[in-house]
Amino acid sequence: MKGFFPINKFKEVTTPFYYYDTSILQKTIDTIKGIVAKHPNYHVHYAIKANANSKVLAYISKAGLGADCVSGGEIQAALNAGFPVDKIVFAGVGKSDEEIKLGLEHGIFCFNVESEEELEVINQLAKEKDVIAHIAFRINPNVRAHTHANITTGLSENKFGINMEDMERIIARALAMGNIALEGLHFHIGSQILIMDDFAALCNRINELQDKLNITLKHINVGGGLGIDYDNPNEHLIPDFESYFETFHSHLKLREGQTLHFELGRSIVGQCGSLISKVLYVKQGSSKKFAILDAGMTDLIRPALYQAHHSIENLTSDEAEEEYDVVGPICESSDVFDKAVTLNKVKRGDYFALRSAGAYGEIMASGYNCRPLPKGYLDTEF
Ligand code: LLP
């Protein structure tokens, strides 16, 4: 896959940096649009939290997707990138008054409300502005997703959403409020989910709930969560959207006139991005060799935080393969990208690609150790 990167041009920019391949991004978006075109009541919102690089956002907004936001900053980023305000949804367990006001001022499509307490505040703030807040209730469906414990969200032990048992009472309260228009139900069971049965279980929960409630709301939002293949990115550059949408199509019993909303993040941007880094040193340890990169956990925190695996390639060597622990320069023992990786023989100055880093990579970078934040470039900029 080395031909995939314009390595000769990488000298023009400072490493580490994020590299986004727009042809992969476009193909991913086209695949989604191709499927969704067959279902006019399906609406896909891109989850801004996965990657808010302004150039990536502009690309996605041009494709006509909506935006799923979790903060005022994300709402602003979505608006700046040209996402239409009537396609912006806003979730989050702790929306501040300022963030709610921002959403109200712009008249966003929907607040995904996560508690009765939040409902009251939104109603009050909408009343002060003399506007109507369009809302959906985020429901905790108590469905266990088969993914890393830190990224499951749909269990009753998690902080997210309103419990199913409380729904009827809270719906009645919302309907009695003067500045609230209750229009939907929202769910999200977790992220990096590759087992379609998890989504089918969510559909079954929604079906049960809809049977139980004596009200039909306009919109059902099933959140995001479709996973990508971190181990073999080249074989699966495009996630399995066919199976994903088909699972909802065949399991979810939508009522007459209901629209179905998705909030996909990782599956849209994950595979188009790589973290490009240069080798600072090859250090011989007592029993193994370390390839020490100029990128660290401050640039890509997923391996340290979730024990996530990103496939690593040496882009500038064809020599015989050897084993290395690939590590960063940060003063933390967890600053390890991967251990015992087989790579073409590594020397100082080699360029590495850490693949499948388009989602939750650049956006989760930090300035720890007073390091500068990595920049992101599209392939078209080289
Ligand atoms: N909707 C809601 C309500 C969410 O909480 C999330 C992700 C999404 C949509 C988008 O999920 P996706 O399609 O990207 O799976 N930093 C972690 C992932 C955290 C996901 C948080 N919520 C990681 O690097 O794996």
Short mmCIF file of C-alpha atoms and ligand atoms in Angstrom, two decimals:
data_model
loop_
_atom_site.label_atom_id
_atom_site.label_comp_id
_atom_site.label_asym_id
_atom_site.label_seq_id
_atom_site.Cartn_x
_atom_site.Cartn_y
_atom_site.Cartn_z
CA MET A 1 0.00 0.00 0.00
CA LYS A 2 3.05 2.27 -0.11
CA GLY A 3 2.05 3.69 -3.50
CA PHE A 4 -0.99 5.12 -1.82
CA PHE A 5 1.00 7.95 -0.16
CA PRO A 6 2.87 10.80 -1.92
CA ILE A 7 5.95 10.15 0.23
CA ASN A 8 8.30 12.41 -1.75
CA LYS A 9 6.08 15.36 -0.98
CA PHE A 10 5.86 14.63 2.74
CA LYS A 11 9.20 16.46 3.19
CA GLU A 12 7.32 19.71 2.61
CA VAL A 13 5.43 19.46 5.90
CA THR A 14 6.33 18.98 9.55
CA THR A 15 5.75 15.57 11.05
CA PRO A 16 3.72 14.21 12.70
CA PHE A 17 0.64 15.14 10.69
CA TYR A 18 -2.68 13.63 9.66
CA TYR A 19 -3.13 12.72 6.02
CA TYR A 20 -6.66 12.38 4.63
CA ASP A 21 -7.26 10.61 1.35
CA THR A 22 -10.25 12.29 -0.23
CA SER A 23 -10.80 9.51 -2.78
CA ILE A 24 -11.44 7.05 0.09
CA LEU A 25 -13.63 9.61 1.85
CA GLN A 26 -15.60 10.24 -1.33
CA LYS A 27 -16.04 6.54 -2.03
CA THR A 28 -17.27 6.03 1.53
CA ILE A 29 -19.78 8.85 1.23
CA ASP A 30 -20.91 7.67 -2.20
CA THR A 31 -21.52 4.17 -0.81
CA ILE A 32 -23.70 5.59 1.96
CA LYS A 33 -25.58 7.87 -0.41
CA GLY A 34 -26.13 5.03 -2.86
CA ILE A 35 -27.85 2.93 -0.18
CA VAL A 36 -29.74 5.75 1.47
CA ALA A 37 -31.10 6.88 -1.91
CA LYS A 38 -33.23 3.72 -1.86
CA HIS A 39 -34.78 4.79 1.44
CA PRO A 40 -36.05 8.36 1.16
CA ASN A 41 -37.01 8.40 4.86
CA TYR A 42 -33.38 7.68 5.96
CA HIS A 43 -31.20 10.63 7.03
CA VAL A 44 -27.50 10.36 7.84
CA HIS A 45 -25.88 12.89 10.18
CA TYR A 46 -22.10 12.90 10.39
CA ALA A 47 -20.91 12.73 14.02
CA ILE A 48 -18.61 15.75 14.16
CA LYS A 49 -16.85 14.37 17.25
CA ALA A 50 -15.03 11.81 15.08
CA ASN A 51 -13.12 14.45 13.14
CA ALA A 52 -13.74 18.20 13.05
CA ASN A 53 -10.88 19.17 10.75
CA SER A 54 -12.45 22.06 8.82
CA LYS A 55 -11.32 20.69 5.42
CA VAL A 56 -12.79 17.27 6.18
CA LEU A 57 -16.01 18.86 7.43
CA ALA A 58 -16.37 21.01 4.32
CA TYR A 59 -16.01 17.87 2.22
CA ILE A 60 -18.71 16.02 4.14
CA SER A 61 -21.12 18.93 4.30
CA LYS A 62 -20.85 19.36 0.51
CA ALA A 63 -22.00 15.77 0.19
CA GLY A 64 -25.32 16.76 1.77
CA LEU A 65 -25.10 14.91 5.10
CA GLY A 66 -26.46 16.37 8.32
CA ALA A 67 -24.38 16.93 11.48
CA ASP A 68 -24.53 15.28 14.89
CA CYS A 69 -23.06 17.60 17.53
CA VAL A 70 -22.27 17.22 21.23
CA SER A 71 -21.21 20.74 22.16
CA GLY A 72 -21.67 24.37 21.24
CA GLY A 73 -18.22 24.25 19.66
CA GLU A 74 -19.33 21.41 17.40
CA ILE A 75 -22.53 23.25 16.44
CA GLN A 76 -20.38 26.24 15.49
CA ALA A 77 -17.95 24.03 13.55
CA ALA A 78 -20.89 22.44 11.69
CA LEU A 79 -22.36 25.84 10.81
CA ASN A 80 -18.96 27.17 9.70
CA ALA A 81 -18.54 24.14 7.44
CA GLY A 82 -21.90 24.79 5.80
CA PHE A 83 -24.04 22.03 7.31
CA PRO A 84 -27.65 23.20 7.05
CA VAL A 85 -29.11 24.15 10.44
CA ASP A 86 -32.20 22.04 9.83
CA LYS A 87 -29.96 18.96 9.65
CA ILE A 88 -28.14 19.55 12.96
CA VAL A 89 -28.89 17.35 15.96
CA PHE A 90 -27.44 18.10 19.38
CA ALA A 91 -26.82 15.40 22.01
CA GLY A 92 -24.90 15.26 25.28
CA VAL A 93 -25.64 14.55 28.94
CA GLY A 94 -24.39 17.94 30.11
CA LYS A 95 -25.47 20.71 27.76
CA SER A 96 -24.65 24.12 29.25
CA ASP A 97 -27.13 27.03 29.13
CA GLU A 98 -24.91 28.80 26.58
CA GLU A 99 -24.87 25.73 24.35
CA ILE A 100 -28.64 25.31 24.56
CA LYS A 101 -29.12 29.00 23.74
CA LEU A 102 -26.83 28.67 20.71
CA GLY A 103 -28.94 25.77 19.44
CA LEU A 104 -32.16 27.69 20.06
CA GLU A 105 -30.89 30.86 18.39
CA HIS A 106 -30.02 28.96 15.25
CA GLY A 107 -33.16 26.83 15.35
CA ILE A 108 -31.42 23.45 15.06
CA PHE A 109 -33.36 20.40 13.90
CA CYS A 110 -33.37 18.57 17.23
CA PHE A 111 -32.03 18.52 20.78
CA ASN A 112 -31.48 14.95 21.94
CA VAL A 113 -32.54 15.38 25.55
CA GLU A 114 -30.91 13.09 28.09
CA SER A 115 -32.79 13.84 31.34
CA GLU A 116 -35.93 15.36 32.81
CA GLU A 117 -33.75 18.04 34.43
CA GLU A 118 -32.37 19.05 31.04
CA LEU A 119 -35.89 19.08 29.56
CA GLU A 120 -36.94 21.67 32.13
CA VAL A 121 -33.95 23.91 31.41
CA ILE A 122 -34.50 23.75 27.63
CA ASN A 123 -38.18 24.61 28.07
CA GLN A 124 -37.28 27.55 30.30
CA LEU A 125 -34.59 28.91 27.97
CA ALA A 126 -36.89 28.48 24.94
CA LYS A 127 -39.62 30.36 26.81
CA GLU A 128 -37.23 33.25 27.54
CA LYS A 129 -36.44 33.45 23.83
CA ASP A 130 -40.05 32.89 22.83
CA VAL A 131 -39.15 29.98 20.57
CA ILE A 132 -40.08 26.31 20.39
CA ALA A 133 -37.34 23.75 21.01
CA HIS A 134 -37.63 20.65 18.85
CA ILE A 135 -36.54 17.67 20.86
CA ALA A 136 -36.12 13.91 20.92
CA PHE A 137 -35.63 11.88 24.07
CA ARG A 138 -32.42 9.93 24.25
CA ILE A 139 -33.41 6.59 25.67
CA ASN A 140 -31.08 4.17 27.34
CA PRO A 141 -32.14 0.90 25.67
CA ASN A 142 -30.05 -1.29 27.97
CA VAL A 143 -28.50 -3.15 25.03
CA ARG A 144 -24.97 -4.52 25.48
CA ALA A 145 -22.79 -3.79 22.46
CA HIS A 146 -19.81 -6.06 21.81
CA THR A 147 -17.08 -3.45 21.87
CA HIS A 148 -14.53 -1.94 24.25
CA ALA A 149 -16.08 -1.20 27.68
CA ASN A 150 -15.08 2.49 27.46
CA ILE A 151 -17.16 2.98 24.33
CA THR A 152 -20.41 1.18 25.15
CA THR A 153 -23.11 3.64 26.05
CA GLY A 154 -26.46 1.86 25.91
CA LEU A 155 -26.42 0.04 29.25
CA SER A 156 -28.45 1.20 32.24
CA GLU A 157 -25.20 1.49 34.24
CA ASN A 158 -23.96 4.17 31.79
CA LYS A 159 -24.67 7.86 32.35
CA PHE A 160 -26.41 8.30 29.00
CA GLY A 161 -30.08 8.68 28.24
CA ILE A 162 -33.37 8.20 30.06
CA ASN A 163 -34.38 4.77 31.33
CA MET A 164 -37.13 2.97 29.40
CA GLU A 165 -39.28 2.67 32.58
CA ASP A 166 -39.41 6.47 33.00
CA MET A 167 -40.41 7.20 29.42
CA GLU A 168 -44.18 7.42 29.70
CA ARG A 169 -44.10 9.85 32.60
CA ILE A 170 -41.46 12.08 30.97
CA ILE A 171 -43.25 12.10 27.63
CA ALA A 172 -46.42 13.28 29.39
CA ARG A 173 -44.43 16.10 31.03
CA ALA A 174 -42.90 17.18 27.72
CA LEU A 175 -46.28 17.24 26.00
CA ALA A 176 -47.58 19.60 28.68
CA MET A 177 -44.72 22.08 28.22
CA GLY A 178 -45.38 25.26 26.26
CA ASN A 179 -42.04 25.64 24.49
CA ILE A 180 -41.20 22.04 23.70
CA ALA A 181 -42.13 20.13 20.55
CA LEU A 182 -41.48 16.45 21.23
CA GLU A 183 -40.69 14.90 17.86
CA GLY A 184 -38.48 11.89 18.28
CA LEU A 185 -36.78 9.08 20.11
CA HIS A 186 -33.01 8.80 20.11
CA PHE A 187 -30.76 5.82 20.89
CA HIS A 188 -27.05 5.02 20.71
CA ILE A 189 -25.59 1.75 21.96
CA GLY A 190 -21.87 2.33 21.50
CA SER A 191 -19.08 2.61 19.00
CA GLN A 192 -16.82 0.32 16.89
CA ILE A 193 -19.58 -2.29 16.64
CA LEU A 194 -19.01 -4.99 14.01
CA ILE A 195 -21.68 -7.46 15.11
CA MET A 196 -24.92 -6.65 13.31
CA ASP A 197 -26.91 -8.59 15.93
CA ASP A 198 -26.19 -5.74 18.36
CA PHE A 199 -27.99 -3.33 16.06
CA ALA A 200 -30.77 -5.90 15.57
CA ALA A 201 -31.14 -6.04 19.37
CA LEU A 202 -31.49 -2.25 19.40
CA CYS A 203 -34.21 -2.50 16.72
CA ASN A 204 -36.10 -5.04 18.84
CA ARG A 205 -35.95 -2.73 21.86
CA ILE A 206 -37.26 0.17 19.80
CA ASN A 207 -40.09 -2.01 18.46
CA GLU A 208 -41.06 -3.01 22.00
CA LEU A 209 -40.98 0.58 23.17
CA GLN A 210 -43.03 1.85 20.25
CA ASP A 211 -45.64 -0.86 20.94
CA LYS A 212 -45.79 0.22 24.56
CA LEU A 213 -46.03 3.98 24.05
CA ASN A 214 -49.40 5.31 23.07
CA ILE A 215 -47.87 8.01 20.90
CA THR A 216 -46.09 7.87 17.54
CA LEU A 217 -43.27 10.37 17.17
CA LYS A 218 -42.05 11.65 13.80
CA HIS A 219 -38.38 10.70 14.07
CA ILE A 220 -36.44 7.67 15.24
CA ASN A 221 -32.70 8.24 15.65
CA VAL A 222 -30.59 5.12 16.12
CA GLY A 223 -27.26 6.88 16.76
CA GLY A 224 -24.00 5.69 15.26
CA GLY A 225 -21.56 2.93 16.07
CA LEU A 226 -20.74 1.02 12.90
CA GLY A 227 -17.16 -0.23 13.25
CA ILE A 228 -14.25 -0.39 10.81
CA ASP A 229 -11.55 -2.99 10.16
CA TYR A 230 -8.47 -1.73 12.01
CA ASP A 231 -6.54 -4.95 11.38
CA ASN A 232 -6.91 -5.09 7.60
CA PRO A 233 -7.68 -1.58 6.39
CA ASN A 234 -6.58 -2.24 2.81
CA GLU A 235 -9.01 -5.12 2.42
CA HIS A 236 -11.89 -3.18 3.96
CA LEU A 237 -11.41 0.46 3.11
CA ILE A 238 -15.17 0.84 2.90
CA PRO A 239 -17.10 -0.34 5.99
CA ASP A 240 -19.98 -2.76 5.61
CA PHE A 241 -22.74 -0.20 5.15
CA GLU A 242 -24.85 -2.69 3.18
CA SER A 243 -25.28 -5.01 6.18
CA TYR A 244 -25.63 -2.10 8.58
CA PHE A 245 -28.52 -0.36 6.81
CA GLU A 246 -30.09 -3.70 5.87
CA THR A 247 -30.18 -4.67 9.57
CA PHE A 248 -32.29 -1.61 10.37
CA HIS A 249 -34.39 -2.05 7.25
CA SER A 250 -35.28 -5.62 8.11
CA HIS A 251 -35.59 -5.39 11.92
CA LEU A 252 -36.98 -1.98 12.72
CA LYS A 253 -40.74 -1.58 12.43
CA LEU A 254 -41.16 2.06 11.51
CA ARG A 255 -44.63 3.53 11.75
CA GLU A 256 -46.38 5.29 8.89
CA GLY A 257 -44.54 8.52 8.02
CA GLN A 258 -41.65 8.03 10.46
CA THR A 259 -38.14 9.08 9.42
CA LEU A 260 -35.03 7.17 10.48
CA HIS A 261 -31.88 9.06 11.47
CA PHE A 262 -28.31 7.77 11.79
CA GLU A 263 -25.32 9.45 13.43
CA LEU A 264 -22.27 7.86 11.86
CA GLY A 265 -18.79 9.06 12.73
CA ARG A 266 -16.01 6.48 12.64
CA SER A 267 -17.34 4.59 9.63
CA ILE A 268 -17.36 7.78 7.52
CA VAL A 269 -13.89 9.15 8.27
CA GLY A 270 -11.92 6.32 9.92
CA GLN A 271 -10.29 4.67 6.95
CA CYS A 272 -9.44 7.80 4.96
CA GLY A 273 -6.99 9.07 7.58
CA SER A 274 -3.46 8.09 8.57
CA LEU A 275 -1.10 9.59 11.09
CA ILE A 276 2.22 10.16 9.34
CA SER A 277 5.28 10.20 11.54
CA LYS A 278 9.06 10.08 11.19
CA VAL A 279 11.38 7.70 13.02
CA LEU A 280 13.61 9.60 15.43
CA TYR A 281 15.68 6.68 16.69
CA VAL A 282 15.96 2.93 16.44
CA LYS A 283 16.99 1.90 19.91
CA GLN A 284 18.37 -1.52 20.76
CA GLY A 285 16.88 -2.66 24.07
CA SER A 286 18.10 -5.69 26.02
CA SER A 287 15.77 -8.10 24.24
CA LYS A 288 14.07 -6.07 21.52
CA LYS A 289 14.31 -3.09 19.25
CA PHE A 290 12.27 0.09 19.67
CA ALA A 291 11.26 2.30 16.78
CA ILE A 292 10.87 5.68 18.47
CA LEU A 293 8.58 7.98 16.48
CA ASP A 294 8.10 11.72 16.56
CA ALA A 295 4.36 11.01 17.04
CA GLY A 296 3.11 9.98 20.44
CA MET A 297 -0.03 9.43 22.46
CA THR A 298 -0.62 13.19 22.32
CA ASP A 299 -1.20 12.83 18.58
CA LEU A 300 -3.11 9.53 18.61
CA ILE A 301 -4.35 8.47 22.02
CA ARG A 302 -6.48 5.47 21.03
CA PRO A 303 -3.86 2.75 21.66
CA ALA A 304 -3.07 4.15 25.14
CA LEU A 305 -6.69 4.83 26.07
CA TYR A 306 -8.55 1.84 24.64
CA GLN A 307 -5.74 -0.60 23.82
CA ALA A 308 -6.78 0.04 20.24
CA HIS A 309 -4.84 -1.45 17.35
CA HIS A 310 -3.81 0.65 14.37
CA SER A 311 -1.99 -1.07 11.57
CA ILE A 312 1.50 0.42 11.11
CA GLU A 313 3.52 0.59 7.89
CA ASN A 314 7.08 1.69 7.20
CA LEU A 315 6.59 3.71 4.01
CA THR A 316 10.26 4.19 3.17
CA SER A 317 11.87 0.77 3.47
CA ASP A 318 11.77 -2.42 1.41
CA GLU A 319 14.45 -4.18 3.42
CA ALA A 320 13.91 -7.53 5.17
CA GLU A 321 11.32 -7.54 7.91
CA GLU A 322 12.19 -7.31 11.60
CA GLU A 323 10.24 -6.94 14.82
CA TYR A 324 9.92 -3.65 16.68
CA ASP A 325 7.99 -2.10 19.52
CA VAL A 326 6.68 1.13 18.03
CA VAL A 327 6.65 3.89 20.64
CA GLY A 328 6.30 7.64 20.98
CA PRO A 329 8.49 10.23 22.72
CA ILE A 330 6.13 11.08 25.61
CA CYS A 331 7.15 10.56 29.22
CA GLU A 332 4.51 7.88 29.91
CA SER A 333 4.94 4.12 29.78
CA SER A 334 1.60 3.84 28.00
CA ASP A 335 2.98 5.84 25.06
CA VAL A 336 3.25 2.70 22.96
CA PHE A 337 1.51 2.33 19.60
CA ASP A 338 2.07 -1.41 19.31
CA LYS A 339 4.43 -4.16 20.40
CA ALA A 340 6.32 -6.75 18.35
CA VAL A 341 5.27 -5.26 15.01
CA THR A 342 6.75 -6.80 11.89
CA LEU A 343 8.12 -3.99 9.73
CA ASN A 344 10.58 -3.56 6.88
CA LYS A 345 13.93 -2.79 8.53
CA VAL A 346 13.68 0.61 10.16
CA LYS A 347 16.25 3.43 10.12
CA ARG A 348 16.24 6.98 11.44
CA GLY A 349 14.23 9.26 9.17
CA ASP A 350 11.87 6.58 7.83
CA TYR A 351 8.26 7.64 7.40
CA PHE A 352 5.58 5.58 9.15
CA ALA A 353 1.84 5.53 8.53
CA LEU A 354 -0.49 4.65 11.40
CA ARG A 355 -3.54 3.64 9.48
CA SER A 356 -7.29 3.93 10.13
CA ALA A 357 -6.70 7.10 12.14
CA GLY A 358 -9.24 9.38 10.47
CA ALA A 359 -11.72 9.02 13.34
CA TYR A 360 -10.96 10.05 16.92
CA GLY A 361 -7.35 10.79 15.95
CA GLU A 362 -6.61 14.44 15.21
CA ILE A 363 -9.61 15.58 17.24
CA MET A 364 -8.41 13.81 20.40
CA ALA A 365 -4.87 15.18 20.18
CA SER A 366 -3.61 17.08 23.22
CA GLY A 367 -0.85 19.51 24.05
CA TYR A 368 0.53 17.37 26.89
CA ASN A 369 4.28 17.86 27.31
CA CYS A 370 3.75 21.26 25.60
CA ARG A 371 3.72 19.54 22.26
CA PRO A 372 2.19 21.33 19.26
CA LEU A 373 -1.06 19.85 17.94
CA PRO A 374 -0.62 17.84 14.73
CA LYS A 375 -1.95 19.46 11.55
CA GLY A 376 -4.20 17.69 9.08
CA TYR A 377 -3.83 17.78 5.28
CA LEU A 378 -5.95 16.45 2.44
CA ASP A 379 -4.16 14.50 -0.30
CA THR A 380 -5.17 17.26 -2.69
CA GLU A 381 -2.92 19.72 -0.84
CA PHE A 382 0.27 17.87 -1.78
N1 LLP B 1 -24.02 9.37 18.40
C1 LLP B 1 -23.72 9.44 19.71
C2 LLP B 1 -24.76 9.82 20.65
C3 LLP B 1 -22.42 9.12 20.15
O1 LLP B 1 -22.14 9.17 21.44
C4 LLP B 1 -21.43 8.73 19.20
C5 LLP B 1 -20.06 8.41 19.62
C6 LLP B 1 -21.79 8.70 17.84
C7 LLP B 1 -23.09 9.02 17.48
C8 LLP B 1 -20.82 8.31 16.76
O2 LLP B 1 -20.41 7.01 16.92
P1 LLP B 1 -19.51 6.28 15.79
O3 LLP B 1 -20.35 6.12 14.54
O4 LLP B 1 -18.32 7.13 15.54
O5 LLP B 1 -19.16 4.99 16.40
N2 LLP B 1 -13.19 8.02 21.12
C9 LLP B 1 -13.69 6.67 20.95
C10 LLP B 1 -15.09 6.65 20.39
C11 LLP B 1 -16.09 7.41 21.23
C12 LLP B 1 -17.47 7.42 20.62
C13 LLP B 1 -18.36 8.35 21.35
N3 LLP B 1 -19.68 8.48 20.83
C14 LLP B 1 -12.71 5.92 20.07
O6 LLP B 1 -11.67 6.45 19.70
O7 LLP B 1 -12.92 4.73 19.77
#
